[in-house]
Amino acid sequence: MKARRALLYMPGDDRRKIEKATTLGVDSICMDMEDGVAANKKTEAREVIAQAMKELDFGVSERCIRINQIGSGLEKRDLIAALATNPDTIVVPKIESAEQVKWVSEHIESYELSSKANIGSVRLLVGVETAKGIMNLKEIAEADKRLEAIIFGGEDFAASVGAVRTKEATELLYARQAVVTACAANDLQAIDIVFIDFKDPEGLRVEAEQGARFGFSGKQIIHPNQVQVAQEAFTPSTEAVEYAKRVVESFEASQREGKGAYALDGKMIDMPLLKNAQKVLERARAAGKSGART
Ligand code: COA
Ligand code: MG
């Protein structure tokens, strides 16, 4: 699966920001039709995105379009307009049931059939960001094989349960861990909350590293300043990669000697630690980090 260490949003009606995004080397660019766009600019956003998709070279970045939520009355027109631009990926916010995931996926499939694209070629990411979405995480995560990631929206979730957002984000802990768990159980990527204070790179780093430690594979971001910090936080460090390689190698040797558990640098290593080391190497490879062996 494509690495999505950072997913950068910008309002779909803002051509200048879309152009800027293509110069940043960010893993994913998400042109927004939803909450980043004023109610009276929804039509313009569809048009600006279509034009940008036709004219701009997005380089290494994934081209994502976020449509309005199902039930808003805008979702069908958004989806038709988004698919007509031949995007890499559709993002659907505020998903609350498996049925909604299937509805989108079926529409995408009809488009793929009619445009003679390969079935499954358009990817799907969904936002879970309400109390109901968190309650239905299991069915959402299992709903459709087109689905590649769940994006957890912290601000919307806080609004949905009436929580006060704090910098420590303890009010989001349960939901963040629930998302990571549902994703891991279904081989999906989990994409963490936005850090809205885009002038505080240190705060962003702390939150992004915490998300990476929780098991998230990437983070939503909202400003060019945030690209590098986020992408670094979700790329295993050279030391982490080196240590993971030593765990894998010493594990193999210890298995050959008939030992399930053994000591490395004064710490016990057994099967779960091997699996964790393999995950580190997998992430490093997905991020294109050299030195990670296959
Ligand atoms: N994507 C691409 N470029 C962006 C950007 C983004 N999300 N946010 C800012 N930029 C660009 C600006 O256009 C500006 O470029 P310029 O110097 O060539 O004009 C430069 O980066 C510096 O921007 P700055 O002046 O610091 O920010 P701003 O006041 O213009 O915008 C926000 C601040 C928060 C409005 C803006 O970052 C933004 O729109 N973020 C995304 C919001 C969004 O999509 N929300 C919905 C999903 S949560
Ligand atoms: Mg949201």
mmCIF file of C-alpha atoms and ligand atoms in Angstrom:
data_model
loop_
_atom_site.group_PDB
_atom_site.id
_atom_site.type_symbol
_atom_site.label_atom_id
_atom_site.label_comp_id
_atom_site.label_asym_id
_atom_site.label_seq_id
_atom_site.Cartn_x
_atom_site.Cartn_y
_atom_site.Cartn_z
ATOM 1 C CA MET A 1 0.000 0.000 0.000
ATOM 2 C CA LYS A 2 1.135 3.540 -0.701
ATOM 3 C CA ALA A 3 2.679 5.341 2.296
ATOM 4 C CA ARG A 4 0.438 8.117 3.608
ATOM 5 C CA ARG A 5 2.603 9.658 6.332
ATOM 6 C CA ALA A 6 1.084 13.068 5.686
ATOM 7 C CA LEU A 7 -2.217 13.903 4.022
ATOM 8 C CA LEU A 8 -2.371 17.620 3.256
ATOM 9 C CA TYR A 9 -5.765 19.292 2.870
ATOM 10 C CA MET A 10 -6.530 22.479 1.097
ATOM 11 C CA PRO A 11 -9.830 24.125 0.165
ATOM 12 C CA GLY A 12 -10.806 22.880 -3.293
ATOM 13 C CA ASP A 13 -11.732 26.366 -4.442
ATOM 14 C CA ASP A 14 -8.199 27.662 -3.760
ATOM 15 C CA ARG A 15 -6.123 27.095 -6.891
ATOM 16 C CA ARG A 16 -3.073 28.786 -5.402
ATOM 17 C CA LYS A 17 -2.929 26.329 -2.500
ATOM 18 C CA ILE A 18 -3.414 23.337 -4.807
ATOM 19 C CA GLU A 19 -0.499 24.555 -6.929
ATOM 20 C CA LYS A 20 1.639 25.059 -3.853
ATOM 21 C CA ALA A 21 0.801 21.564 -2.604
ATOM 22 C CA THR A 22 2.208 19.988 -5.781
ATOM 23 C CA THR A 23 5.650 21.435 -4.998
ATOM 24 C CA LEU A 24 6.007 20.015 -1.467
ATOM 25 C CA GLY A 25 6.790 16.331 -1.998
ATOM 26 C CA VAL A 26 3.956 15.415 0.372
ATOM 27 C CA ASP A 27 2.712 11.799 0.279
ATOM 28 C CA SER A 28 -0.962 12.727 -0.268
ATOM 29 C CA ILE A 29 -2.712 15.890 -1.416
ATOM 30 C CA CYS A 30 -6.381 16.109 -0.473
ATOM 31 C CA MET A 31 -8.382 18.706 -2.375
ATOM 32 C CA ASP A 32 -11.382 19.419 -0.203
ATOM 33 C CA MET A 33 -15.012 19.907 -1.184
ATOM 34 C CA GLU A 34 -16.228 19.557 2.437
ATOM 35 C CA ASP A 35 -15.580 21.625 5.559
ATOM 36 C CA GLY A 36 -12.645 23.609 4.163
ATOM 37 C CA VAL A 37 -15.001 25.120 1.558
ATOM 38 C CA ALA A 38 -17.668 27.747 2.327
ATOM 39 C CA ALA A 39 -21.269 26.719 1.639
ATOM 40 C CA ASN A 40 -21.524 29.231 -1.214
ATOM 41 C CA LYS A 41 -18.308 27.974 -2.891
ATOM 42 C CA LYS A 42 -19.185 24.303 -3.334
ATOM 43 C CA THR A 43 -19.775 24.565 -7.095
ATOM 44 C CA GLU A 44 -16.623 26.596 -7.558
ATOM 45 C CA ALA A 45 -14.597 23.997 -5.631
ATOM 46 C CA ARG A 46 -15.747 21.262 -8.051
ATOM 47 C CA GLU A 47 -14.706 23.407 -11.013
ATOM 48 C CA VAL A 48 -11.352 24.527 -9.616
ATOM 49 C CA ILE A 49 -10.426 20.949 -8.683
ATOM 50 C CA ALA A 50 -11.383 19.678 -12.169
ATOM 51 C CA GLN A 51 -9.216 22.333 -13.787
ATOM 52 C CA ALA A 52 -6.273 21.699 -11.470
ATOM 53 C CA MET A 53 -6.454 17.949 -12.070
ATOM 54 C CA LYS A 54 -6.319 18.585 -15.815
ATOM 55 C CA GLU A 55 -3.482 21.107 -15.761
ATOM 56 C CA LEU A 56 -1.117 20.342 -12.872
ATOM 57 C CA ASP A 57 1.599 17.757 -12.438
ATOM 58 C CA PHE A 58 1.240 16.338 -8.917
ATOM 59 C CA GLY A 59 4.593 14.558 -9.076
ATOM 60 C CA VAL A 60 4.996 11.914 -6.379
ATOM 61 C CA SER A 61 1.911 12.987 -4.466
ATOM 62 C CA GLU A 62 -1.285 10.976 -4.381
ATOM 63 C CA ARG A 63 -4.226 12.943 -5.803
ATOM 64 C CA CYS A 64 -7.149 12.697 -3.361
ATOM 65 C CA ILE A 65 -10.483 14.476 -3.455
ATOM 66 C CA ARG A 66 -12.667 14.744 -0.354
ATOM 67 C CA ILE A 67 -16.389 14.920 -1.110
ATOM 68 C CA ASN A 68 -19.150 16.141 1.210
ATOM 69 C CA GLN A 69 -20.666 13.716 3.675
ATOM 70 C CA ILE A 70 -23.365 11.272 2.727
ATOM 71 C CA GLY A 71 -26.726 12.817 3.516
ATOM 72 C CA SER A 72 -25.552 16.387 2.880
ATOM 73 C CA GLY A 73 -27.340 16.411 -0.472
ATOM 74 C CA LEU A 74 -24.026 17.278 -2.158
ATOM 75 C CA GLU A 75 -22.388 13.869 -2.106
ATOM 76 C CA LYS A 76 -23.671 12.591 -5.436
ATOM 77 C CA ARG A 77 -22.714 15.647 -7.466
ATOM 78 C CA ASP A 78 -19.364 15.795 -5.682
ATOM 79 C CA LEU A 79 -18.628 12.152 -6.357
ATOM 80 C CA ILE A 80 -19.540 12.405 -10.039
ATOM 81 C CA ALA A 81 -17.418 15.539 -10.437
ATOM 82 C CA ALA A 82 -14.512 14.010 -8.495
ATOM 83 C CA LEU A 83 -14.515 10.746 -10.467
ATOM 84 C CA ALA A 84 -14.626 12.610 -13.774
ATOM 85 C CA THR A 85 -11.177 14.055 -12.954
ATOM 86 C CA ASN A 86 -9.695 10.526 -12.784
ATOM 87 C CA PRO A 87 -8.384 10.852 -9.208
ATOM 88 C CA ASP A 88 -6.174 8.343 -7.438
ATOM 89 C CA THR A 89 -8.361 8.377 -4.363
ATOM 90 C CA ILE A 90 -11.769 9.420 -3.046
ATOM 91 C CA VAL A 91 -12.039 10.516 0.592
ATOM 92 C CA VAL A 92 -15.445 10.443 2.290
ATOM 93 C CA PRO A 93 -15.879 12.236 5.635
ATOM 94 C CA LYS A 94 -18.087 11.433 8.654
ATOM 95 C CA ILE A 95 -18.766 7.807 7.753
ATOM 96 C CA GLU A 96 -21.082 6.118 10.244
ATOM 97 C CA SER A 97 -21.954 2.724 8.741
ATOM 98 C CA ALA A 98 -20.785 -0.055 6.451
ATOM 99 C CA GLU A 99 -23.728 0.703 4.190
ATOM 100 C CA GLN A 100 -22.339 4.178 3.460
ATOM 101 C CA VAL A 101 -18.914 2.751 2.573
ATOM 102 C CA LYS A 102 -20.563 0.266 0.209
ATOM 103 C CA TRP A 103 -22.698 2.994 -1.372
ATOM 104 C CA VAL A 104 -19.593 4.976 -2.311
ATOM 105 C CA SER A 105 -17.639 1.940 -3.460
ATOM 106 C CA GLU A 106 -20.488 0.788 -5.712
ATOM 107 C CA HIS A 107 -20.696 4.218 -7.325
ATOM 108 C CA ILE A 108 -16.968 4.158 -7.916
ATOM 109 C CA GLU A 109 -17.239 0.697 -9.431
ATOM 110 C CA SER A 110 -19.950 1.809 -11.888
ATOM 111 C CA TYR A 111 -17.677 4.647 -12.919
ATOM 112 C CA GLU A 112 -14.743 2.259 -13.377
ATOM 113 C CA LEU A 113 -16.891 -0.031 -15.522
ATOM 114 C CA SER A 114 -18.191 2.795 -17.682
ATOM 115 C CA SER A 115 -14.751 4.341 -18.174
ATOM 116 C CA LYS A 116 -13.079 0.966 -18.792
ATOM 117 C CA ALA A 117 -10.742 1.487 -15.835
ATOM 118 C CA ASN A 118 -9.674 -1.551 -13.834
ATOM 119 C CA ILE A 119 -12.084 -2.428 -11.055
ATOM 120 C CA GLY A 120 -10.550 -1.295 -7.783
ATOM 121 C CA SER A 121 -8.211 1.215 -9.434
ATOM 122 C CA VAL A 122 -9.746 4.190 -7.609
ATOM 123 C CA ARG A 123 -8.840 3.947 -3.928
ATOM 124 C CA LEU A 124 -11.086 4.816 -1.016
ATOM 125 C CA LEU A 125 -10.304 6.408 2.350
ATOM 126 C CA VAL A 126 -13.007 7.201 4.890
ATOM 127 C CA GLY A 127 -13.212 9.614 7.770
ATOM 128 C CA VAL A 128 -14.613 8.348 11.065
ATOM 129 C CA GLU A 129 -15.207 11.350 13.267
ATOM 130 C CA THR A 130 -18.480 10.991 15.147
ATOM 131 C CA ALA A 131 -19.601 8.983 18.176
ATOM 132 C CA LYS A 132 -21.736 6.794 15.918
ATOM 133 C CA GLY A 133 -18.803 6.185 13.574
ATOM 134 C CA ILE A 134 -16.646 5.044 16.490
ATOM 135 C CA MET A 135 -19.419 2.735 17.732
ATOM 136 C CA ASN A 136 -19.618 1.174 14.247
ATOM 137 C CA LEU A 137 -15.882 0.982 13.561
ATOM 138 C CA LYS A 138 -15.844 -2.791 13.160
ATOM 139 C CA GLU A 139 -18.451 -2.901 10.402
ATOM 140 C CA ILE A 140 -16.919 0.148 8.698
ATOM 141 C CA ALA A 141 -13.399 -1.329 8.693
ATOM 142 C CA GLU A 142 -14.717 -4.613 7.289
ATOM 143 C CA ALA A 143 -17.120 -3.072 4.790
ATOM 144 C CA ASP A 144 -15.296 -3.085 1.458
ATOM 145 C CA LYS A 145 -12.013 -4.239 -0.013
ATOM 146 C CA ARG A 146 -11.487 -0.968 -1.843
ATOM 147 C CA LEU A 147 -10.993 0.709 1.529
ATOM 148 C CA GLU A 148 -7.326 1.455 2.335
ATOM 149 C CA ALA A 149 -7.422 3.722 5.376
ATOM 150 C CA ILE A 150 -9.548 5.216 8.113
ATOM 151 C CA ILE A 151 -8.928 8.862 8.909
ATOM 152 C CA PHE A 152 -9.804 9.914 12.449
ATOM 153 C CA GLY A 153 -11.174 13.453 12.716
ATOM 154 C CA GLY A 154 -10.463 14.728 16.229
ATOM 155 C CA GLU A 155 -12.208 18.094 16.039
ATOM 156 C CA ASP A 156 -15.445 16.641 14.684
ATOM 157 C CA PHE A 157 -15.321 13.794 17.208
ATOM 158 C CA ALA A 158 -14.878 16.220 20.106
ATOM 159 C CA ALA A 159 -17.851 18.216 18.827
ATOM 160 C CA SER A 160 -19.881 15.030 18.473
ATOM 161 C CA VAL A 161 -19.405 13.924 22.103
ATOM 162 C CA GLY A 162 -19.188 17.400 23.645
ATOM 163 C CA ALA A 163 -15.530 17.048 24.681
ATOM 164 C CA VAL A 164 -13.240 20.012 25.236
ATOM 165 C CA ARG A 165 -10.152 19.763 23.000
ATOM 166 C CA THR A 166 -6.868 20.025 24.849
ATOM 167 C CA LYS A 167 -3.299 20.017 23.643
ATOM 168 C CA GLU A 168 -2.671 16.657 25.350
ATOM 169 C CA ALA A 169 -5.682 15.217 23.483
ATOM 170 C CA THR A 170 -6.535 12.846 26.370
ATOM 171 C CA GLU A 171 -10.210 13.357 25.475
ATOM 172 C CA LEU A 172 -9.490 11.595 22.147
ATOM 173 C CA LEU A 173 -7.460 8.708 23.523
ATOM 174 C CA TYR A 174 -10.162 6.046 23.464
ATOM 175 C CA ALA A 175 -11.328 6.890 19.945
ATOM 176 C CA ARG A 176 -7.780 7.131 18.536
ATOM 177 C CA GLN A 177 -6.863 3.744 19.940
ATOM 178 C CA ALA A 178 -10.152 2.256 18.755
ATOM 179 C CA VAL A 179 -9.379 3.458 15.219
ATOM 180 C CA VAL A 180 -5.836 2.054 15.282
ATOM 181 C CA THR A 181 -7.162 -1.295 16.524
ATOM 182 C CA ALA A 182 -9.948 -1.574 13.923
ATOM 183 C CA CYS A 183 -7.470 -0.677 11.185
ATOM 184 C CA ALA A 184 -4.829 -3.162 12.321
ATOM 185 C CA ALA A 185 -7.432 -5.931 12.465
ATOM 186 C CA ASN A 186 -8.301 -5.287 8.819
ATOM 187 C CA ASP A 187 -4.916 -4.366 7.310
ATOM 188 C CA LEU A 188 -5.927 -0.743 6.853
ATOM 189 C CA GLN A 189 -3.822 2.341 7.443
ATOM 190 C CA ALA A 190 -4.887 4.609 10.314
ATOM 191 C CA ILE A 191 -4.461 8.342 9.780
ATOM 192 C CA ASP A 192 -4.338 10.544 12.866
ATOM 193 C CA ILE A 193 -5.836 13.909 13.899
ATOM 194 C CA VAL A 194 -5.019 17.387 12.576
ATOM 195 C CA PHE A 195 -2.786 19.651 14.667
ATOM 196 C CA ILE A 196 -4.405 23.002 13.952
ATOM 197 C CA ASP A 197 -1.713 25.280 15.415
ATOM 198 C CA PHE A 198 0.390 25.425 12.243
ATOM 199 C CA LYS A 199 2.860 27.890 13.766
ATOM 200 C CA ASP A 200 3.930 25.396 16.453
ATOM 201 C CA PRO A 201 6.213 22.793 14.802
ATOM 202 C CA GLU A 202 7.384 21.443 18.193
ATOM 203 C CA GLY A 203 3.802 20.783 19.314
ATOM 204 C CA LEU A 204 3.149 19.090 15.987
ATOM 205 C CA ARG A 205 6.221 16.900 16.381
ATOM 206 C CA VAL A 206 5.180 15.760 19.862
ATOM 207 C CA GLU A 207 1.653 14.900 18.710
ATOM 208 C CA ALA A 208 2.822 13.225 15.484
ATOM 209 C CA GLU A 209 5.407 11.076 17.321
ATOM 210 C CA GLN A 210 2.758 10.093 19.830
ATOM 211 C CA GLY A 211 0.467 9.038 16.972
ATOM 212 C CA ALA A 212 3.273 7.000 15.418
ATOM 213 C CA ARG A 213 3.890 5.288 18.786
ATOM 214 C CA PHE A 214 0.162 4.474 19.042
ATOM 215 C CA GLY A 215 0.373 2.677 15.688
ATOM 216 C CA PHE A 216 -0.999 5.309 13.288
ATOM 217 C CA SER A 217 0.622 5.222 9.855
ATOM 218 C CA GLY A 218 0.230 8.921 9.129
ATOM 219 C CA LYS A 219 -1.366 12.235 10.019
ATOM 220 C CA GLN A 220 -3.705 14.764 8.467
ATOM 221 C CA ILE A 221 -2.066 18.154 8.002
ATOM 222 C CA ILE A 222 -3.304 21.573 6.957
ATOM 223 C CA HIS A 223 -0.254 23.698 6.154
ATOM 224 C CA PRO A 224 2.965 23.388 4.093
ATOM 225 C CA ASN A 225 4.993 23.962 7.302
ATOM 226 C CA GLN A 226 3.701 20.652 8.618
ATOM 227 C CA VAL A 227 4.799 18.359 5.774
ATOM 228 C CA GLN A 228 8.340 17.631 6.853
ATOM 229 C CA VAL A 229 7.668 17.213 10.561
ATOM 230 C CA ALA A 230 4.769 14.825 9.930
ATOM 231 C CA GLN A 231 6.562 12.762 7.297
ATOM 232 C CA GLU A 232 9.601 12.405 9.535
ATOM 233 C CA ALA A 233 7.558 11.359 12.548
ATOM 234 C CA PHE A 234 5.984 8.506 10.580
ATOM 235 C CA THR A 235 9.274 7.300 9.095
ATOM 236 C CA PRO A 236 11.088 4.948 11.479
ATOM 237 C CA SER A 237 14.416 6.433 12.576
ATOM 238 C CA THR A 238 17.699 4.937 11.403
ATOM 239 C CA GLU A 239 18.315 3.646 14.939
ATOM 240 C CA ALA A 240 14.868 2.028 15.042
ATOM 241 C CA VAL A 241 15.506 0.355 11.672
ATOM 242 C CA GLU A 242 18.958 -0.869 12.736
ATOM 243 C CA TYR A 243 17.597 -2.287 15.982
ATOM 244 C CA ALA A 244 14.678 -3.957 14.165
ATOM 245 C CA LYS A 245 17.122 -5.614 11.765
ATOM 246 C CA ARG A 246 19.157 -6.929 14.692
ATOM 247 C CA VAL A 247 16.006 -8.319 16.316
ATOM 248 C CA VAL A 248 15.025 -10.144 13.110
ATOM 249 C CA GLU A 249 18.514 -11.543 12.568
ATOM 250 C CA SER A 250 19.072 -12.615 16.170
ATOM 251 C CA PHE A 251 15.576 -14.119 16.295
ATOM 252 C CA GLU A 252 16.319 -16.322 13.308
ATOM 253 C CA ALA A 253 19.599 -17.449 14.873
ATOM 254 C CA SER A 254 17.923 -18.146 18.207
ATOM 255 C CA GLN A 255 15.177 -20.199 16.505
ATOM 256 C CA ARG A 256 17.864 -22.286 14.812
ATOM 257 C CA GLU A 257 19.339 -22.958 18.246
ATOM 258 C CA GLY A 258 15.908 -24.043 19.427
ATOM 259 C CA LYS A 259 15.304 -21.053 21.730
ATOM 260 C CA GLY A 260 11.954 -19.205 21.591
ATOM 261 C CA ALA A 261 12.945 -16.479 24.033
ATOM 262 C CA TYR A 262 16.431 -15.026 24.343
ATOM 263 C CA ALA A 263 18.241 -11.892 25.488
ATOM 264 C CA LEU A 264 19.434 -9.021 23.273
ATOM 265 C CA ASP A 265 21.175 -6.046 24.927
ATOM 266 C CA GLY A 266 19.852 -7.206 28.283
ATOM 267 C CA LYS A 267 16.216 -7.368 27.153
ATOM 268 C CA MET A 268 13.996 -10.329 26.480
ATOM 269 C CA ILE A 269 13.039 -10.958 22.852
ATOM 270 C CA ASP A 270 10.305 -13.357 21.767
ATOM 271 C CA MET A 271 7.643 -13.617 19.048
ATOM 272 C CA PRO A 272 5.671 -10.352 19.681
ATOM 273 C CA LEU A 273 8.894 -8.350 19.649
ATOM 274 C CA LEU A 274 9.837 -9.974 16.356
ATOM 275 C CA LYS A 275 6.449 -9.006 14.879
ATOM 276 C CA ASN A 276 6.886 -5.438 16.064
ATOM 277 C CA ALA A 277 10.371 -5.290 14.516
ATOM 278 C CA GLN A 278 8.942 -6.564 11.224
ATOM 279 C CA LYS A 279 6.309 -3.787 11.336
ATOM 280 C CA VAL A 280 9.060 -1.186 11.768
ATOM 281 C CA LEU A 281 10.868 -2.556 8.708
ATOM 282 C CA GLU A 282 7.628 -2.661 6.712
ATOM 283 C CA ARG A 283 6.985 1.031 7.508
ATOM 284 C CA ALA A 284 10.529 2.005 6.652
ATOM 285 C CA ARG A 285 10.198 0.244 3.289
ATOM 286 C CA ALA A 286 6.833 1.889 2.558
ATOM 287 C CA ALA A 287 8.442 5.261 3.323
ATOM 288 C CA GLY A 288 11.230 4.436 0.855
ATOM 289 C CA LYS A 289 13.851 4.407 3.601
ATOM 290 C CA SER A 290 17.010 2.659 2.505
ATOM 291 C CA GLY A 291 18.602 0.042 4.687
ATOM 292 C CA ALA A 292 15.283 -1.644 5.446
ATOM 293 C CA ARG A 293 15.639 -5.183 4.269
ATOM 294 C CA THR A 294 12.827 -7.229 2.778
HETATM 295 N N1 COA B 1 -2.012 23.729 1.152
HETATM 296 C C1 COA B 1 -1.193 24.315 0.264
HETATM 297 N N2 COA B 1 -0.687 25.555 0.423
HETATM 298 C C2 COA B 1 -1.020 26.190 1.557
HETATM 299 C C3 COA B 1 -1.863 25.621 2.527
HETATM 300 C C4 COA B 1 -2.368 24.324 2.289
HETATM 301 N N3 COA B 1 -3.182 23.743 3.167
HETATM 302 N N4 COA B 1 -2.003 26.494 3.564
HETATM 303 C C5 COA B 1 -1.264 27.571 3.235
HETATM 304 N N5 COA B 1 -0.677 27.407 2.036
HETATM 305 C C6 COA B 1 0.210 28.330 1.334
HETATM 306 C C7 COA B 1 -0.386 29.715 1.223
HETATM 307 O O1 COA B 1 -1.147 29.824 0.044
HETATM 308 C C8 COA B 1 0.837 30.565 1.203
HETATM 309 O O2 COA B 1 1.414 30.476 -0.078
HETATM 310 P P1 COA B 1 1.929 31.793 -0.842
HETATM 311 O O3 COA B 1 2.969 32.377 0.069
HETATM 312 O O4 COA B 1 2.474 31.274 -2.116
HETATM 313 O O5 COA B 1 0.722 32.634 -0.976
HETATM 314 C C9 COA B 1 1.790 29.859 2.133
HETATM 315 O O6 COA B 1 1.371 28.501 2.133
HETATM 316 C C10 COA B 1 1.789 30.384 3.541
HETATM 317 O O7 COA B 1 0.471 30.370 4.034
HETATM 318 P P2 COA B 1 0.060 31.204 5.348
HETATM 319 O O8 COA B 1 -0.021 32.638 5.021
HETATM 320 O O9 COA B 1 0.955 30.793 6.453
HETATM 321 O O10 COA B 1 -1.359 30.611 5.676
HETATM 322 P P3 COA B 1 -2.776 31.231 5.290
HETATM 323 O O11 COA B 1 -3.121 32.267 6.324
HETATM 324 O O12 COA B 1 -2.796 31.607 3.856
HETATM 325 O O13 COA B 1 -3.742 29.997 5.498
HETATM 326 C C11 COA B 1 -5.050 28.340 6.548
HETATM 327 C C12 COA B 1 -3.966 29.423 6.750
HETATM 328 C C13 COA B 1 -5.237 27.588 7.842
HETATM 329 C C14 COA B 1 -6.341 29.005 6.135
HETATM 330 C C15 COA B 1 -4.536 27.390 5.429
HETATM 331 O O14 COA B 1 -3.342 26.812 5.882
HETATM 332 C C16 COA B 1 -5.511 26.357 4.970
HETATM 333 O O15 COA B 1 -6.388 26.646 4.173
HETATM 334 N N6 COA B 1 -5.370 25.084 5.410
HETATM 335 C C17 COA B 1 -6.196 24.004 4.970
HETATM 336 C C18 COA B 1 -7.602 24.119 5.555
HETATM 337 C C19 COA B 1 -8.485 22.969 5.171
HETATM 338 O O16 COA B 1 -8.439 22.465 4.067
HETATM 339 N N7 COA B 1 -9.336 22.511 6.116
HETATM 340 C C20 COA B 1 -10.183 21.377 5.906
HETATM 341 C C21 COA B 1 -9.572 20.089 6.333
HETATM 342 S S1 COA B 1 -9.175 19.995 8.054
HETATM 343 MG MG MG B 2 -13.854 16.603 9.728
#
